[in-house]
Amino acid sequence: MKRLALLLAILCASTTTAHAEKWAASWTGSAHGPYPVGNPTAQPEMKFAFPVPEQGANDQTFRLIVKPDAWGTQTRIRLSNAFGKKPVTFDDAFVGLQESGSAVLAGTNRPLTFKGQKSVTVAPGESVLSDAVALPFVKSPADPLLTGRKLAVSFHVAGQSGPMTWHAKALQTSYVTAPGAGSKAQAEDEAAFPYSTASWYFLDAIDMMAPAGTPVIVAFGDSITDGTASTMNGDDRWPNVLSRRLAAGGHRAAVINTGIGGNQVTGPAEYSPQKPFAGGPSAGMRLERDVLSLSGVTALIWLEGINDFSKNGNATAQAVQDRMKEIVGRIRTKNPSIQLFGATMVTALNSSSAAHGFAEQEEKRKAINDFIRTAGVFDGVVDFDKATLDSATGELKAEFVPESTTGGAGDRLHPNRAGYLAMGNSIDLDMLLGKKKSASR
């Protein structure tokens, strides 16, 4: 009898382990400031949706379109008022499968609650997680028919929100009702959502319930991680490319993007809703919200620094090195299990951007890349510089320059779709997944 009891206990433990799950961040849109301060791309005219930007949303419903990088049978969302000046009340929140445009696939729109209530008020500087909700349309998280599908996250803002916390550069079309339209989040059709936007508002993270061993890889950085010059609605940023490579190799992982256009390692020295900066708070200031507080993070790839050396930053190479060491130390102290990978900066030499492209910036960039490759601060190195550099000219390879979002010559600062494809394809998956050690440490 004792042996039987022991055997049953072992079997139960094995079953529990085999089915162990965790919350895993599946999508992020890093909050970086009050609308309209930021660097959106291909943004429509928003004066009809938000006639007075400082007043923000006014009795309106948002339908934000996002692409989860891993699916689960349950989900929850995080709404942020990080850069607001007054409490914001959200109600009637729903998640469903996008059909196309602002339409939700019939029968998939699921209501969300917050501590059991359909309404929640979020104070300035704060955020809130919803309760978990089941997604009946997810029969299996590994269902190939879910690959590439997008969620429509809808919620109503009661009254005036004041300055809206947002992510400017979504490179994804989302939708909003007219001011005063009231709550339309439950509607599955598109009739109530006349206005489109290329940004995300208030929503900054989505979790899925995933198997306990699911890798969650954070792509942390600036506009070159955010996807500037990539395609609109094409999901062609380098983190997207990495995600598709992992999936093609049979690795169920989430690669989440916390890039912010214009972001810096060292600056600005101060940031607040009263004193915003288009590139958002510095890497160190936003570390807790955009890395450490996210669910289930196992690895981080950090690509940043070129803006510190622009005419908007004017930092020294030593200052960036020192801040990188400090931030890496904070991550290792808070969560030593996170594997940290430093990514070398791509060149901006001879960029047409007024703030970039000069010789002093290039020398500082090279110094930081040498630091990333040789100092042993990181667990491994992702060499984006090698993947994109034209060694004959010192510039980006010519085929990586023409802009992919709306067309044009490009700026020799931001890679295009072809450049991001080369970057994503250059990452050593075995190193990333811990199957081999890098020579950097």
Short mmCIF file of C-alpha atoms in Angstrom, two decimals:
data_model
loop_
_atom_site.label_atom_id
_atom_site.label_comp_id
_atom_site.label_asym_id
_atom_site.label_seq_id
_atom_site.Cartn_x
_atom_site.Cartn_y
_atom_site.Cartn_z
CA MET A 1 0.00 0.00 0.00
CA LYS A 2 2.84 2.41 0.87
CA ARG A 3 4.49 1.66 -2.46
CA LEU A 4 1.24 2.33 -4.28
CA ALA A 5 0.80 5.64 -2.46
CA LEU A 6 4.37 6.62 -3.29
CA LEU A 7 3.86 5.70 -6.94
CA LEU A 8 0.67 7.76 -7.12
CA ALA A 9 2.44 10.74 -5.51
CA ILE A 10 5.25 10.52 -8.08
CA LEU A 11 2.77 10.30 -10.95
CA CYS A 12 0.82 13.30 -9.64
CA ALA A 13 4.01 15.31 -9.26
CA SER A 14 5.08 14.39 -12.79
CA THR A 15 1.69 15.39 -14.16
CA THR A 16 1.80 18.70 -12.31
CA THR A 17 5.30 19.43 -13.61
CA ALA A 18 4.35 18.47 -17.16
CA HIS A 19 1.39 20.84 -17.09
CA ALA A 20 3.01 23.67 -15.11
CA GLU A 21 2.21 27.07 -16.56
CA LYS A 22 3.23 30.66 -15.99
CA TRP A 23 2.16 34.10 -17.06
CA ALA A 24 4.35 35.12 -19.99
CA ALA A 25 4.52 38.56 -21.56
CA SER A 26 3.31 38.11 -25.12
CA TRP A 27 3.14 41.68 -26.38
CA THR A 28 4.35 45.09 -25.25
CA GLY A 29 4.03 48.66 -26.48
CA SER A 30 6.31 50.65 -24.20
CA ALA A 31 4.68 53.76 -22.76
CA HIS A 32 6.89 56.76 -23.32
CA GLY A 33 5.02 59.96 -22.75
CA PRO A 34 1.86 62.01 -23.02
CA TYR A 35 0.27 62.28 -26.47
CA PRO A 36 1.24 63.94 -28.81
CA VAL A 37 4.91 64.02 -27.66
CA GLY A 38 6.74 61.25 -29.50
CA ASN A 39 7.91 59.98 -32.86
CA PRO A 40 5.01 58.35 -34.74
CA THR A 41 5.38 57.03 -38.28
CA ALA A 42 2.69 57.31 -40.98
CA GLN A 43 0.28 58.88 -38.49
CA PRO A 44 -3.07 60.05 -39.91
CA GLU A 45 -4.43 63.47 -38.99
CA MET A 46 -5.75 62.99 -35.45
CA LYS A 47 -7.50 66.33 -34.84
CA PHE A 48 -10.95 64.83 -35.44
CA ALA A 49 -10.42 61.99 -32.98
CA PHE A 50 -8.65 64.16 -30.38
CA PRO A 51 -9.57 67.81 -31.04
CA VAL A 52 -7.73 69.07 -27.94
CA PRO A 53 -4.65 66.87 -27.31
CA GLU A 54 -4.23 68.06 -23.72
CA GLN A 55 -7.77 66.93 -22.92
CA GLY A 56 -7.06 63.50 -24.40
CA ALA A 57 -9.87 61.03 -25.02
CA ASN A 58 -13.42 62.14 -24.28
CA ASP A 59 -16.03 59.41 -23.72
CA GLN A 60 -14.40 57.34 -26.47
CA THR A 61 -13.65 53.72 -27.22
CA PHE A 62 -10.28 52.49 -28.47
CA ARG A 63 -9.86 49.34 -30.52
CA LEU A 64 -6.14 48.59 -30.51
CA ILE A 65 -4.77 45.93 -32.84
CA VAL A 66 -1.82 43.94 -31.51
CA LYS A 67 -0.01 40.73 -32.44
CA PRO A 68 0.63 38.39 -29.51
CA ASP A 69 3.92 36.57 -29.88
CA ALA A 70 2.65 33.52 -28.02
CA TRP A 71 -0.89 32.36 -27.42
CA GLY A 72 -2.51 30.86 -24.36
CA THR A 73 -5.92 29.70 -23.20
CA GLN A 74 -6.06 32.70 -20.82
CA THR A 75 -4.91 36.29 -21.18
CA ARG A 76 -4.75 39.52 -19.20
CA ILE A 77 -3.87 43.09 -20.18
CA ARG A 78 -2.09 46.01 -18.54
CA LEU A 79 -3.47 49.54 -18.90
CA SER A 80 -1.16 52.43 -18.06
CA ASN A 81 -1.64 55.99 -16.92
CA ALA A 82 2.11 56.39 -16.42
CA PHE A 83 2.26 59.87 -17.93
CA GLY A 84 -1.21 61.15 -17.13
CA LYS A 85 -2.01 64.18 -15.01
CA LYS A 86 -5.38 62.98 -13.70
CA PRO A 87 -7.08 59.66 -12.86
CA VAL A 88 -8.44 57.81 -15.89
CA THR A 89 -11.48 55.54 -15.71
CA PHE A 90 -11.59 52.58 -18.09
CA ASP A 91 -14.62 50.36 -18.51
CA ASP A 92 -16.13 47.82 -20.89
CA ALA A 93 -12.79 46.27 -21.85
CA PHE A 94 -12.85 43.37 -24.32
CA VAL A 95 -10.38 41.16 -26.19
CA GLY A 96 -11.20 39.31 -29.39
CA LEU A 97 -9.69 38.12 -32.64
CA GLN A 98 -9.35 40.82 -35.27
CA GLU A 99 -11.25 39.90 -38.42
CA SER A 100 -9.93 42.77 -40.54
CA GLY A 101 -9.85 46.52 -40.11
CA SER A 102 -11.64 47.39 -36.87
CA ALA A 103 -14.01 44.42 -37.08
CA VAL A 104 -13.79 41.61 -34.52
CA LEU A 105 -14.35 38.01 -35.57
CA ALA A 106 -17.91 37.15 -34.59
CA GLY A 107 -18.20 35.30 -31.31
CA THR A 108 -14.64 35.93 -30.08
CA ASN A 109 -15.03 39.23 -28.20
CA ARG A 110 -14.51 38.43 -24.50
CA PRO A 111 -15.20 40.87 -21.61
CA LEU A 112 -12.43 41.74 -19.17
CA THR A 113 -12.77 42.68 -15.52
CA PHE A 114 -10.55 44.33 -12.92
CA LYS A 115 -10.79 42.68 -9.51
CA GLY A 116 -14.17 41.42 -10.60
CA GLN A 117 -15.45 44.84 -11.72
CA LYS A 118 -16.06 46.03 -15.28
CA SER A 119 -14.65 49.48 -14.45
CA VAL A 120 -11.34 50.63 -12.98
CA THR A 121 -9.85 54.04 -12.23
CA VAL A 122 -6.08 54.37 -12.61
CA ALA A 123 -4.23 57.15 -10.81
CA PRO A 124 -1.56 59.26 -12.54
CA GLY A 125 1.74 57.40 -12.68
CA GLU A 126 0.09 54.02 -12.13
CA SER A 127 -0.99 51.01 -14.18
CA VAL A 128 -3.43 48.14 -13.66
CA LEU A 129 -3.59 44.48 -14.64
CA SER A 130 -6.92 43.01 -15.64
CA ASP A 131 -8.22 39.73 -14.28
CA ALA A 132 -7.50 36.66 -16.37
CA VAL A 133 -10.03 35.82 -19.06
CA ALA A 134 -10.39 32.55 -20.95
CA LEU A 135 -10.01 32.60 -24.73
CA PRO A 136 -12.29 29.83 -26.02
CA PHE A 137 -11.01 30.27 -29.57
CA VAL A 138 -7.54 29.12 -28.41
CA LYS A 139 -8.09 25.36 -28.54
CA SER A 140 -4.33 24.83 -28.28
CA PRO A 141 -1.63 27.49 -27.84
CA ALA A 142 0.37 25.67 -30.52
CA ASP A 143 -2.48 25.80 -33.07
CA PRO A 144 -0.84 26.85 -36.37
CA LEU A 145 -4.02 28.65 -37.40
CA LEU A 146 -3.30 31.23 -34.67
CA THR A 147 0.12 32.05 -36.12
CA GLY A 148 0.13 35.64 -37.29
CA ARG A 149 -3.38 36.35 -35.99
CA LYS A 150 -3.97 39.61 -34.14
CA LEU A 151 -5.99 40.59 -31.10
CA ALA A 152 -8.39 43.49 -31.00
CA VAL A 153 -8.23 45.01 -27.52
CA SER A 154 -11.13 47.38 -26.95
CA PHE A 155 -11.88 49.64 -23.99
CA HIS A 156 -13.90 52.73 -23.18
CA VAL A 157 -12.51 55.85 -21.53
CA ALA A 158 -15.19 57.40 -19.35
CA GLY A 159 -15.21 61.20 -19.47
CA GLN A 160 -12.05 63.12 -20.33
CA SER A 161 -8.77 61.31 -19.79
CA GLY A 162 -6.43 64.30 -19.79
CA PRO A 163 -2.97 63.71 -21.36
CA MET A 164 -2.89 60.19 -22.78
CA THR A 165 -0.08 57.72 -22.11
CA TRP A 166 0.84 56.27 -25.49
CA HIS A 167 3.31 54.47 -27.74
CA ALA A 168 3.72 56.64 -30.80
CA LYS A 169 5.40 54.34 -33.33
CA ALA A 170 3.14 51.29 -33.53
CA LEU A 171 3.61 50.67 -37.27
CA GLN A 172 0.20 49.04 -36.86
CA THR A 173 -3.21 50.49 -37.66
CA SER A 174 -5.63 50.74 -34.74
CA TYR A 175 -8.98 52.48 -34.35
CA VAL A 176 -10.94 54.91 -32.17
CA THR A 177 -14.49 56.20 -32.02
CA ALA A 178 -15.52 59.83 -32.31
CA PRO A 179 -15.48 61.99 -29.15
CA GLY A 180 -18.64 61.48 -27.12
CA ALA A 181 -19.53 58.22 -28.84
CA GLY A 182 -19.69 56.31 -25.58
CA SER A 183 -18.88 52.66 -24.99
CA LYS A 184 -18.65 50.60 -28.19
CA ALA A 185 -16.15 47.97 -27.05
CA GLN A 186 -18.68 45.13 -27.19
CA ALA A 187 -19.56 45.81 -30.82
CA GLU A 188 -18.00 43.37 -33.25
CA ASP A 189 -18.57 45.42 -36.39
CA GLU A 190 -16.58 48.45 -37.57
CA ALA A 191 -19.37 51.05 -37.82
CA ALA A 192 -18.51 52.85 -34.56
CA PHE A 193 -14.77 53.24 -35.33
CA PRO A 194 -14.31 55.84 -38.07
CA TYR A 195 -10.84 57.05 -37.10
CA SER A 196 -7.58 55.18 -37.59
CA THR A 197 -4.27 55.74 -35.85
CA ALA A 198 -0.72 54.40 -36.21
CA SER A 199 -0.16 54.44 -32.43
CA TRP A 200 -1.22 52.59 -29.29
CA TYR A 201 -2.79 54.35 -26.28
CA PHE A 202 -2.92 53.31 -22.60
CA LEU A 203 -2.37 49.60 -23.35
CA ASP A 204 1.27 48.66 -22.73
CA ALA A 205 1.42 44.90 -22.06
CA ILE A 206 -0.45 41.65 -22.66
CA ASP A 207 0.23 38.35 -20.89
CA MET A 208 -0.71 34.84 -21.95
CA MET A 209 -0.81 31.73 -19.75
CA ALA A 210 1.96 29.62 -21.25
CA PRO A 211 3.95 26.47 -20.42
CA ALA A 212 6.40 27.17 -17.62
CA GLY A 213 9.44 26.70 -19.84
CA THR A 214 8.41 29.28 -22.45
CA PRO A 215 11.30 31.67 -23.20
CA VAL A 216 10.33 35.34 -23.05
CA ILE A 217 12.92 37.45 -24.86
CA VAL A 218 12.81 41.23 -24.47
CA ALA A 219 14.10 43.38 -27.33
CA PHE A 220 15.10 46.61 -25.54
CA GLY A 221 16.21 49.71 -27.39
CA ASP A 222 15.43 52.70 -29.56
CA SER A 223 13.88 53.35 -32.99
CA ILE A 224 15.90 50.60 -34.67
CA THR A 225 14.16 48.12 -32.37
CA ASP A 226 10.85 50.01 -32.57
CA GLY A 227 11.01 49.45 -36.33
CA THR A 228 11.45 52.87 -37.95
CA ALA A 229 11.62 52.54 -41.77
CA SER A 230 10.10 49.04 -41.65
CA THR A 231 6.75 48.15 -43.23
CA MET A 232 3.40 49.39 -41.98
CA ASN A 233 1.28 46.48 -40.66
CA GLY A 234 3.88 44.01 -41.96
CA ASP A 235 5.52 43.01 -38.65
CA ASP A 236 8.96 43.26 -40.22
CA ARG A 237 10.99 44.69 -37.35
CA TRP A 238 14.07 42.65 -36.39
CA PRO A 239 12.34 41.24 -33.25
CA ASN A 240 9.54 39.96 -35.53
CA VAL A 241 12.11 38.27 -37.76
CA LEU A 242 13.72 36.65 -34.73
CA SER A 243 10.33 35.42 -33.52
CA ARG A 244 9.55 33.79 -36.87
CA ARG A 245 12.96 32.09 -36.92
CA LEU A 246 12.39 30.66 -33.47
CA ALA A 247 8.94 29.38 -34.44
CA ALA A 248 10.25 27.85 -37.67
CA GLY A 249 12.85 25.99 -35.60
CA GLY A 250 10.17 24.52 -33.35
CA HIS A 251 10.87 26.82 -30.39
CA ARG A 252 7.74 28.15 -28.73
CA ALA A 253 8.92 31.51 -27.45
CA ALA A 254 7.74 35.11 -27.09
CA VAL A 255 9.90 37.93 -28.44
CA ILE A 256 8.50 41.18 -27.10
CA ASN A 257 9.45 44.63 -28.33
CA THR A 258 10.19 47.41 -25.83
CA GLY A 259 11.86 49.74 -28.31
CA ILE A 260 11.06 53.47 -28.24
CA GLY A 261 11.95 55.79 -31.10
CA GLY A 262 14.49 58.38 -29.95
CA ASN A 263 15.30 56.58 -26.68
CA GLN A 264 18.68 57.00 -24.99
CA VAL A 265 20.80 55.11 -22.48
CA THR A 266 21.87 58.20 -20.53
CA GLY A 267 19.32 60.91 -21.23
CA PRO A 268 17.29 62.89 -20.62
CA ALA A 269 18.49 63.67 -17.11
CA GLU A 270 14.90 64.21 -15.98
CA TYR A 271 11.53 63.25 -17.39
CA SER A 272 7.96 63.94 -16.31
CA PRO A 273 4.52 64.57 -17.84
CA GLN A 274 5.26 68.26 -17.30
CA LYS A 275 8.67 67.96 -18.99
CA PRO A 276 8.37 65.22 -21.61
CA PHE A 277 10.94 64.23 -24.23
CA ALA A 278 10.03 62.70 -27.60
CA GLY A 279 12.33 59.71 -27.01
CA GLY A 280 10.77 58.92 -23.66
CA PRO A 281 12.50 58.42 -20.32
CA SER A 282 16.03 57.02 -20.39
CA ALA A 283 16.72 53.28 -20.42
CA GLY A 284 17.41 53.29 -16.70
CA MET A 285 14.29 55.29 -15.84
CA ARG A 286 12.02 52.88 -17.70
CA LEU A 287 13.78 49.64 -16.82
CA GLU A 288 11.30 48.55 -14.14
CA ARG A 289 8.21 49.15 -16.26
CA ASP A 290 9.60 47.83 -19.57
CA VAL A 291 11.72 44.89 -18.42
CA LEU A 292 11.71 43.95 -14.75
CA SER A 293 7.94 44.11 -14.18
CA LEU A 294 7.09 42.05 -17.26
CA SER A 295 5.95 38.47 -16.79
CA GLY A 296 8.28 35.52 -17.25
CA VAL A 297 11.27 37.29 -18.83
CA THR A 298 14.17 34.93 -19.52
CA ALA A 299 16.44 36.94 -21.83
CA LEU A 300 17.10 40.48 -23.04
CA ILE A 301 18.76 41.80 -26.20
CA TRP A 302 19.79 45.44 -25.73
CA LEU A 303 20.45 47.62 -28.79
CA GLU A 304 20.89 51.27 -27.86
CA GLY A 305 23.26 54.23 -27.76
CA ILE A 306 23.21 55.90 -31.16
CA ASN A 307 20.86 58.64 -29.91
CA ASP A 308 23.14 59.34 -26.94
CA PHE A 309 25.83 60.29 -29.47
CA SER A 310 23.55 62.42 -31.64
CA LYS A 311 23.29 66.19 -31.41
CA ASN A 312 20.25 65.57 -29.20
CA GLY A 313 22.31 63.60 -26.69
CA ASN A 314 26.00 64.61 -26.84
CA ALA A 315 26.98 61.95 -24.29
CA THR A 316 30.51 60.62 -23.97
CA ALA A 317 31.32 57.00 -24.74
CA GLN A 318 32.43 56.56 -21.14
CA ALA A 319 29.09 57.82 -19.83
CA VAL A 320 27.21 55.27 -21.95
CA GLN A 321 29.53 52.46 -20.86
CA ASP A 322 29.09 53.37 -17.21
CA ARG A 323 25.30 53.53 -17.49
CA MET A 324 25.16 50.22 -19.35
CA LYS A 325 27.17 48.57 -16.56
CA GLU A 326 24.86 50.09 -13.96
CA ILE A 327 21.69 48.90 -15.71
CA VAL A 328 23.08 45.42 -16.29
CA GLY A 329 23.92 45.31 -12.58
CA ARG A 330 20.38 46.27 -11.64
CA ILE A 331 18.93 43.52 -13.82
CA ARG A 332 21.30 40.90 -12.39
CA THR A 333 20.43 41.98 -8.85
CA LYS A 334 16.68 41.92 -9.40
CA ASN A 335 16.52 38.81 -11.58
CA PRO A 336 19.84 36.98 -12.00
CA SER A 337 18.21 34.32 -14.17
CA ILE A 338 17.75 36.73 -17.10
CA GLN A 339 20.35 36.17 -19.82
CA LEU A 340 21.67 39.50 -21.11
CA PHE A 341 22.85 40.00 -24.69
CA GLY A 342 24.48 43.19 -25.89
CA ALA A 343 23.80 44.19 -29.49
CA THR A 344 26.30 46.26 -31.45
CA MET A 345 24.99 49.50 -32.91
CA VAL A 346 24.54 49.86 -36.65
CA THR A 347 26.32 52.75 -38.29
CA ALA A 348 24.73 56.15 -38.91
CA LEU A 349 27.69 57.52 -40.87
CA ASN A 350 26.66 60.20 -43.40
CA SER A 351 23.01 59.98 -42.35
CA SER A 352 20.74 62.61 -43.84
CA SER A 353 19.26 63.19 -40.37
CA ALA A 354 20.40 66.57 -39.05
CA ALA A 355 21.20 65.10 -35.64
CA HIS A 356 23.18 62.09 -36.87
CA GLY A 357 25.88 60.97 -39.24
CA PHE A 358 28.95 62.98 -38.20
CA ALA A 359 32.44 61.64 -37.57
CA GLU A 360 32.50 62.10 -33.78
CA GLN A 361 29.29 60.08 -33.41
CA GLU A 362 30.83 57.30 -35.50
CA GLU A 363 33.94 57.12 -33.33
CA LYS A 364 31.84 56.88 -30.17
CA ARG A 365 29.70 54.20 -31.76
CA LYS A 366 32.78 52.13 -32.57
CA ALA A 367 34.03 52.54 -29.00
CA ILE A 368 30.77 51.23 -27.53
CA ASN A 369 30.70 48.34 -29.97
CA ASP A 370 34.20 47.37 -28.89
CA PHE A 371 33.04 47.58 -25.27
CA ILE A 372 30.03 45.34 -25.96
CA ARG A 373 32.17 42.79 -27.78
CA THR A 374 35.09 42.61 -25.35
CA ALA A 375 34.27 43.91 -21.86
CA GLY A 376 32.50 40.76 -20.65
CA VAL A 377 29.55 42.71 -19.27
CA PHE A 378 27.00 40.72 -21.25
CA ASP A 379 26.36 36.99 -21.44
CA GLY A 380 26.63 37.11 -25.22
CA VAL A 381 26.90 39.46 -28.20
CA VAL A 382 24.52 40.03 -31.11
CA ASP A 383 26.60 41.65 -33.85
CA PHE A 384 24.14 43.80 -35.79
CA ASP A 385 26.99 46.05 -36.91
CA LYS A 386 28.62 43.15 -38.76
CA ALA A 387 25.29 42.20 -40.36
CA THR A 388 24.56 45.66 -41.78
CA LEU A 389 27.89 47.45 -42.40
CA ASP A 390 29.29 48.17 -45.84
CA SER A 391 32.98 47.84 -45.02
CA ALA A 392 33.99 49.74 -48.16
CA THR A 393 32.08 52.92 -47.26
CA GLY A 394 31.56 52.62 -43.49
CA GLU A 395 27.85 53.25 -44.09
CA LEU A 396 24.81 51.00 -44.03
CA LYS A 397 24.78 48.61 -46.96
CA ALA A 398 23.10 50.43 -49.86
CA GLU A 399 20.28 47.89 -50.18
CA PHE A 400 19.33 48.51 -46.53
CA VAL A 401 18.77 52.26 -46.97
CA PRO A 402 15.56 52.96 -49.01
CA GLU A 403 12.66 53.42 -46.62
CA SER A 404 10.01 50.65 -46.47
CA THR A 405 7.13 52.36 -44.62
CA THR A 406 5.90 54.98 -47.04
CA GLY A 407 8.71 54.92 -49.60
CA GLY A 408 11.59 57.28 -50.14
CA ALA A 409 15.36 57.40 -50.18
CA GLY A 410 15.86 56.50 -46.52
CA ASP A 411 18.10 58.27 -44.03
CA ARG A 412 21.17 55.98 -43.72
CA LEU A 413 20.36 55.71 -40.01
CA HIS A 414 17.41 53.30 -39.88
CA PRO A 415 17.62 50.01 -41.79
CA ASN A 416 14.69 49.13 -44.01
CA ARG A 417 12.85 45.81 -44.16
CA ALA A 418 15.81 44.13 -45.88
CA GLY A 419 18.14 45.46 -43.19
CA TYR A 420 15.92 44.28 -40.34
CA LEU A 421 15.67 40.87 -42.02
CA ALA A 422 19.48 40.64 -42.08
CA MET A 423 19.64 41.69 -38.42
CA GLY A 424 17.06 39.17 -37.26
CA ASN A 425 18.71 36.41 -39.28
CA SER A 426 22.15 37.18 -37.82
CA ILE A 427 21.24 36.21 -34.24
CA ASP A 428 22.74 32.94 -33.02
CA LEU A 429 19.72 30.97 -31.80
CA ASP A 430 21.78 28.41 -29.90
CA MET A 431 23.44 31.20 -27.92
CA LEU A 432 20.10 32.90 -27.31
CA LEU A 433 18.49 29.71 -26.05
CA GLY A 434 21.44 28.85 -23.82
CA LYS A 435 22.66 25.90 -25.86
CA LYS A 436 26.18 27.25 -26.10
CA LYS A 437 28.32 29.80 -24.33
CA SER A 438 29.41 33.04 -25.95
CA ALA A 439 33.06 34.04 -25.97
CA SER A 440 32.16 37.45 -24.51
CA ARG A 441 32.19 36.23 -20.90
#
